[in-house]
Coordinates of C-alpha atoms in Angstrom, one line a residue:
M1 CA -9.0 2.9 -28.3
L2 CA -6.4 5.0 -26.6
H3 CA -5.2 8.4 -27.9
L4 CA -1.5 9.1 -27.5
S5 CA 0.1 12.5 -27.6
I6 CA 3.8 12.0 -28.0
V7 CA 6.6 14.6 -27.7
A8 CA 9.6 12.8 -29.3
P9 CA 13.1 14.2 -28.7
L10 CA 14.5 15.5 -32.1
E11 CA 17.2 12.8 -32.3
R12 CA 14.6 10.1 -31.8
A13 CA 11.7 11.5 -33.8
E14 CA 12.4 9.6 -37.0
R15 CA 12.5 6.3 -35.2
V16 CA 9.3 7.1 -33.3
A17 CA 7.6 7.9 -36.6
D18 CA 8.8 4.6 -38.2
L19 CA 7.6 2.6 -35.1
L20 CA 4.2 4.1 -35.2
R21 CA 3.8 3.6 -39.0
A22 CA 4.9 0.0 -38.7
S23 CA 2.4 -0.9 -36.0
G24 CA -0.8 -2.5 -37.2
S25 CA -2.6 -1.3 -34.2
V26 CA -2.0 2.4 -34.7
T27 CA -4.4 4.6 -36.6
N28 CA -5.0 8.3 -37.2
L29 CA -1.3 9.0 -37.1
I30 CA -0.6 12.7 -37.3
G31 CA 2.9 14.4 -37.3
L32 CA 2.8 18.0 -36.3
G33 CA 6.5 18.6 -36.7
R34 CA 8.8 20.5 -34.4
V35 CA 6.2 22.4 -32.5
A36 CA 6.8 21.3 -28.9
V37 CA 8.5 23.9 -26.8
Q38 CA 8.8 22.3 -23.3
P39 CA 10.1 19.7 -23.6
P40 CA 11.4 20.4 -27.1
G41 CA 10.7 17.9 -29.9
E42 CA 8.4 16.7 -32.6
V43 CA 4.8 16.0 -31.7
F44 CA 2.9 12.9 -32.9
L45 CA -0.8 12.2 -32.3
C46 CA -2.3 8.8 -32.9
D47 CA -4.9 6.3 -31.7
V48 CA -3.9 2.8 -30.7
A49 CA -6.1 -0.2 -30.0
D50 CA -6.1 -0.6 -26.2
E51 CA -5.5 -4.3 -26.6
D52 CA -2.0 -3.4 -28.0
A53 CA -1.4 -0.2 -26.2
D54 CA 1.0 -1.8 -23.7
I55 CA 3.2 -3.0 -26.6
V56 CA 3.3 0.4 -28.4
I57 CA 3.9 2.3 -25.2
G58 CA 6.6 -0.2 -24.2
D59 CA 8.3 0.2 -27.6
L60 CA 8.2 4.0 -27.2
Q61 CA 9.7 3.7 -23.7
A62 CA 12.4 1.4 -25.2
L63 CA 13.3 4.2 -27.6
G64 CA 13.8 6.5 -24.6
V65 CA 10.9 8.9 -25.4
P66 CA 9.9 9.6 -21.8
L67 CA 13.5 10.5 -20.8
D68 CA 13.6 13.8 -22.8
G69 CA 10.0 13.8 -24.1
S70 CA 6.6 12.6 -23.0
I71 CA 3.7 10.3 -23.7
A72 CA 0.2 11.4 -22.7
I73 CA -2.6 8.8 -22.7
Q74 CA -6.3 9.4 -23.1
D75 CA -9.3 7.1 -23.5
V76 CA -11.2 7.3 -26.7
T77 CA -14.9 6.6 -26.0
L78 CA -15.9 6.1 -29.6
E79 CA -14.1 6.1 -33.0
I80 CA -16.2 6.0 -36.2
S81 CA -14.1 5.0 -39.2
R82 CA -13.6 2.1 -41.6
R83 CA -10.1 1.6 -40.2
A84 CA -11.1 1.1 -36.6
P85 CA -12.7 -2.4 -37.0
E86 CA -9.6 -3.4 -39.1
V87 CA -7.3 -2.5 -36.2
A88 CA -9.5 -4.4 -33.8
D89 CA -9.2 -7.5 -36.1
T90 CA -5.5 -7.1 -36.3
V91 CA -4.9 -7.2 -32.5
G92 CA -7.4 -10.0 -32.2
G93 CA -9.5 -8.7 -29.3
R94 CA -6.9 -9.6 -26.6
N95 CA -7.4 -8.3 -23.1
P96 CA -5.3 -5.2 -22.6
L97 CA -2.8 -4.3 -19.9
A98 CA -1.6 -0.8 -20.5
W99 CA 0.5 -0.9 -17.4
E100 CA 1.1 2.9 -17.3
N101 CA -2.7 3.3 -17.3
V102 CA -3.1 0.8 -14.5
E103 CA -0.5 2.7 -12.4
A104 CA -2.3 6.0 -13.0
R105 CA -5.7 4.6 -12.0
A106 CA -4.3 3.0 -8.9
S107 CA -2.3 6.0 -7.8
D108 CA -5.3 8.3 -8.2
A109 CA -7.1 6.8 -5.3
T110 CA -4.3 6.1 -2.8
E111 CA -4.4 9.4 -0.9
V112 CA -6.5 10.0 2.2
S113 CA -8.9 12.8 1.3
A114 CA -11.8 14.3 3.1
S115 CA -14.3 12.8 0.5
F116 CA -12.8 9.3 0.9
L117 CA -13.2 9.5 4.7
V118 CA -16.7 10.8 4.4
F119 CA -17.7 8.0 2.1
M120 CA -16.1 5.5 4.4
V121 CA -18.0 6.8 7.4
L122 CA -21.3 7.0 5.6
A123 CA -20.9 3.5 4.2
M124 CA -20.2 2.1 7.8
F125 CA -23.2 4.1 9.2
I126 CA -25.5 2.4 6.7
A127 CA -23.9 -1.0 7.3
A128 CA -24.3 -0.6 11.0
S129 CA -27.9 0.3 10.5
G130 CA -28.4 -2.8 8.5
I131 CA -26.8 -4.9 11.2
L132 CA -28.9 -3.3 14.0
L133 CA -32.1 -3.7 12.0
D134 CA -31.0 -7.1 10.6
T135 CA -31.8 -5.8 7.1
P136 CA -29.5 -7.1 4.4
I137 CA -30.6 -4.6 1.8
L138 CA -29.1 -1.8 3.9
I139 CA -25.8 -3.7 4.0
V140 CA -25.9 -4.0 0.2
G141 CA -26.4 -0.2 0.0
A142 CA -23.4 0.3 2.2
M143 CA -21.3 -1.9 -0.1
V144 CA -22.3 0.3 -3.1
L145 CA -21.1 3.4 -1.2
G146 CA -17.8 1.9 0.1
P147 CA -14.7 3.6 -1.5
D148 CA -12.1 1.0 -0.4
F149 CA -11.4 -0.4 -3.9
G150 CA -9.0 2.4 -4.8
P151 CA -6.5 2.1 -2.0
L152 CA -6.7 -1.7 -2.3
A153 CA -5.7 -1.5 -6.0
G154 CA -2.9 0.9 -5.1
T155 CA -1.6 -1.6 -2.5
C156 CA -1.6 -4.4 -5.0
V157 CA 0.2 -2.4 -7.7
A158 CA 2.8 -1.2 -5.3
A159 CA 3.3 -4.7 -3.9
L160 CA 3.9 -6.1 -7.4
E161 CA 6.4 -3.3 -8.2
Q162 CA 8.1 -3.7 -4.8
R163 CA 7.8 0.0 -4.1
P164 CA 7.7 0.5 -0.3
A165 CA 6.6 4.1 -0.2
P166 CA 3.5 3.8 -2.4
F167 CA 2.7 0.5 -0.7
V168 CA 2.8 2.1 2.8
R169 CA 0.8 5.1 1.5
S170 CA -1.9 2.9 -0.1
L171 CA -2.2 0.5 2.8
G172 CA -2.2 3.4 5.2
A173 CA -5.1 5.0 3.3
L174 CA -7.0 1.7 3.4
L175 CA -6.5 1.0 7.1
G176 CA -6.9 4.7 8.0
G177 CA -10.2 4.8 6.3
F178 CA -11.5 1.8 8.2
T179 CA -10.2 3.1 11.5
V180 CA -11.9 6.5 11.0
G181 CA -15.1 4.9 9.8
A182 CA -15.2 2.4 12.6
A183 CA -14.4 5.0 15.3
A184 CA -17.2 7.3 14.0
T185 CA -19.6 4.3 13.9
A186 CA -18.7 3.4 17.4
V187 CA -19.4 6.9 18.6
L188 CA -22.8 6.9 16.8
A189 CA -23.7 3.6 18.4
L190 CA -22.8 4.9 21.9
S191 CA -24.9 8.0 21.2
L192 CA -27.9 6.0 20.2
R193 CA -27.5 3.8 23.3
A194 CA -27.4 6.8 25.5
A195 CA -30.5 8.2 23.9
G196 CA -32.3 4.9 24.3
M197 CA -32.8 4.5 20.6
I198 CA -31.2 1.0 20.5
G199 CA -31.1 -1.8 23.1
P200 CA -28.6 -1.8 26.0
T201 CA -26.8 -4.9 24.7
L202 CA -25.7 -5.8 21.2
G203 CA -27.9 -8.9 21.2
E204 CA -31.0 -6.9 21.9
A205 CA -30.0 -4.1 19.5
A206 CA -29.3 -6.4 16.6
G207 CA -31.5 -9.3 17.4
Q208 CA -30.4 -12.7 15.9
L209 CA -28.4 -12.0 12.8
T210 CA -29.5 -14.0 9.8
P211 CA -26.9 -16.3 8.3
A212 CA -26.6 -14.0 5.3
V213 CA -25.5 -11.1 7.5
A214 CA -23.4 -13.2 9.9
Q215 CA -21.4 -14.6 7.1
V216 CA -20.0 -11.2 6.1
A217 CA -19.8 -9.7 9.6
G218 CA -18.7 -12.5 11.8
P219 CA -15.6 -14.8 12.2
P220 CA -14.0 -15.9 8.9
G221 CA -14.6 -19.3 7.3
F222 CA -13.7 -21.0 4.1
F223 CA -15.9 -18.8 1.9
T224 CA -14.3 -15.7 3.5
F225 CA -11.1 -16.5 1.8
F226 CA -12.7 -17.9 -1.4
V227 CA -14.9 -14.8 -2.0
A228 CA -12.0 -12.5 -1.1
A229 CA -9.7 -14.2 -3.6
C230 CA -12.4 -13.9 -6.3
A231 CA -12.9 -10.2 -5.4
G232 CA -9.2 -9.4 -5.4
S233 CA -8.7 -11.1 -8.8
A234 CA -11.8 -9.5 -10.3
G235 CA -10.8 -6.1 -9.0
M236 CA -7.4 -6.2 -10.6
L237 CA -8.8 -7.5 -13.9
S238 CA -11.3 -4.6 -13.8
L239 CA -8.5 -2.1 -13.2
S240 CA -6.4 -3.4 -16.1
T241 CA -9.3 -3.8 -18.6
S242 CA -11.6 -0.9 -17.6
K243 CA -14.5 -3.3 -17.4
S244 CA -17.2 -3.3 -14.7
G245 CA -15.1 -1.1 -12.4
A246 CA -18.1 0.2 -10.3
L247 CA -19.6 -3.3 -9.9
V248 CA -16.3 -4.8 -8.9
G249 CA -15.9 -2.0 -6.3
V250 CA -19.2 -3.2 -4.8
L251 CA -17.9 -6.8 -4.7
V252 CA -14.7 -5.6 -2.9
S253 CA -16.8 -3.8 -0.3
V254 CA -18.9 -6.9 0.3
T255 CA -15.9 -8.4 2.0
T256 CA -14.9 -5.4 4.1
I257 CA -17.6 -2.8 5.0
P258 CA -20.0 -5.1 7.0
A259 CA -17.2 -6.6 9.0
A260 CA -15.7 -3.2 9.9
A261 CA -19.1 -1.8 10.9
N262 CA -19.7 -4.9 13.1
V263 CA -16.4 -4.2 14.8
A264 CA -17.5 -0.7 15.6
L265 CA -20.8 -1.9 17.0
A266 CA -19.2 -4.6 19.1
V267 CA -16.7 -2.2 20.6
A268 CA -19.4 0.3 21.4
Y269 CA -21.2 -2.5 23.4
G270 CA -18.1 -3.9 24.9
D271 CA -18.6 -7.3 23.2
W272 CA -15.0 -8.1 22.7
G273 CA -15.6 -11.6 21.4
T274 CA -17.8 -10.4 18.6
A275 CA -15.3 -7.6 17.9
L276 CA -12.4 -10.0 17.6
G277 CA -14.4 -12.3 15.2
S278 CA -15.2 -9.3 12.9
I279 CA -11.6 -8.1 13.1
E280 CA -10.5 -11.5 12.0
Q281 CA -13.0 -11.4 9.1
L282 CA -11.8 -8.0 8.0
A283 CA -8.1 -8.9 8.2
A284 CA -8.6 -12.2 6.4
N285 CA -10.5 -10.5 3.6
L286 CA -8.0 -7.7 3.2
G287 CA -5.0 -10.0 3.2
T288 CA -6.5 -12.5 0.8
M289 CA -7.6 -9.7 -1.6
I290 CA -4.1 -8.1 -1.6
V291 CA -2.4 -11.4 -2.3
A292 CA -4.9 -12.5 -5.0
G293 CA -4.9 -9.1 -6.6
T294 CA -1.1 -8.9 -6.7
V295 CA -0.8 -12.5 -8.1
T296 CA -3.4 -11.6 -10.8
L297 CA -1.5 -8.5 -11.9
A298 CA 1.7 -10.4 -11.9
I299 CA 0.2 -13.1 -14.2
E300 CA -1.2 -10.4 -16.5
R301 CA 2.0 -8.5 -16.7
E302 CA 4.0 -11.6 -17.5
A303 CA 1.6 -12.6 -20.2
T304 CA 1.9 -9.2 -21.7
R305 CA 5.7 -9.4 -21.6
L306 CA 5.6 -12.8 -23.4
R307 CA 3.2 -11.4 -26.0
R308 CA 5.4 -8.4 -26.6
D309 CA 8.5 -10.6 -27.0
R310 CA 6.7 -12.9 -29.5
R311 CA 5.7 -9.9 -31.5
R312 CA 9.2 -8.5 -31.6
V313 CA 10.5 -11.9 -32.7
T314 CA 7.9 -12.1 -35.4
A315 CA 8.7 -8.6 -36.6
G316 CA 12.4 -9.5 -36.7
Q317 CA 11.7 -12.6 -38.8
E318 CA 9.6 -10.6 -41.2
A319 CA 12.3 -8.0 -41.5

């Protein structure tokens, strides 16, 4: 369920109340009257099944509520009432796409912050350690720590909406994070070489990479694009449905963090052939995920638009 706090302009308040009362997916509707001061208007509180939130919010936007009023959205973790299961049955358990919620979640993680860069650097440090020791479990740990899902999601949302400024900002955060992380990892590798803690050549330092490690750190192949497409689609589905977000973030990092760490190690050792192969791996993964994620969001949004149109037609026929 989602909780909506609505400030409806006075001239639209009656239509807002009628809309909310008529919706079978709205429950716990409360009208507080003309208590809003800034912006002025009537305040309505209600809960709406998240599967139908996109339709209710879209209808409120069609009434012009956000122009002179506002719509605040909050997640409801648990609602205990006889009405709640009835609402869920009414909407039929469809997958939600509250597009405003998707935009908010995506925009929250598109800025380059100190914490984002620290997480990116630490993730690459761990991934580089896993490559040097040829220990896949360390690379898995680096994937858990990688924070690159947020900017990737922001890039996909901005690409779908054809908004250049957010697209550049999100993509810049993504590429900037990888650049800073790879640079710090290269400096670490050079320091370890100078201290004699790792071998003088990349082959001696890392040994013979197992196929499992080489597949995610070396040159791209068929499964590079296949896994990246799956990760991009799963990531956007997670973003729009609030399901398995943390685990999907790990899946996204599977395709990026090891390759970026391997670029840093190869640069530190002057192994430009290996660096190029890992750069190709990283670029192929990022490009494929952005395309797959954007296409997935486009399909979801179009399906939601069609469902909204069908509901309006049905409502018109019933009237």
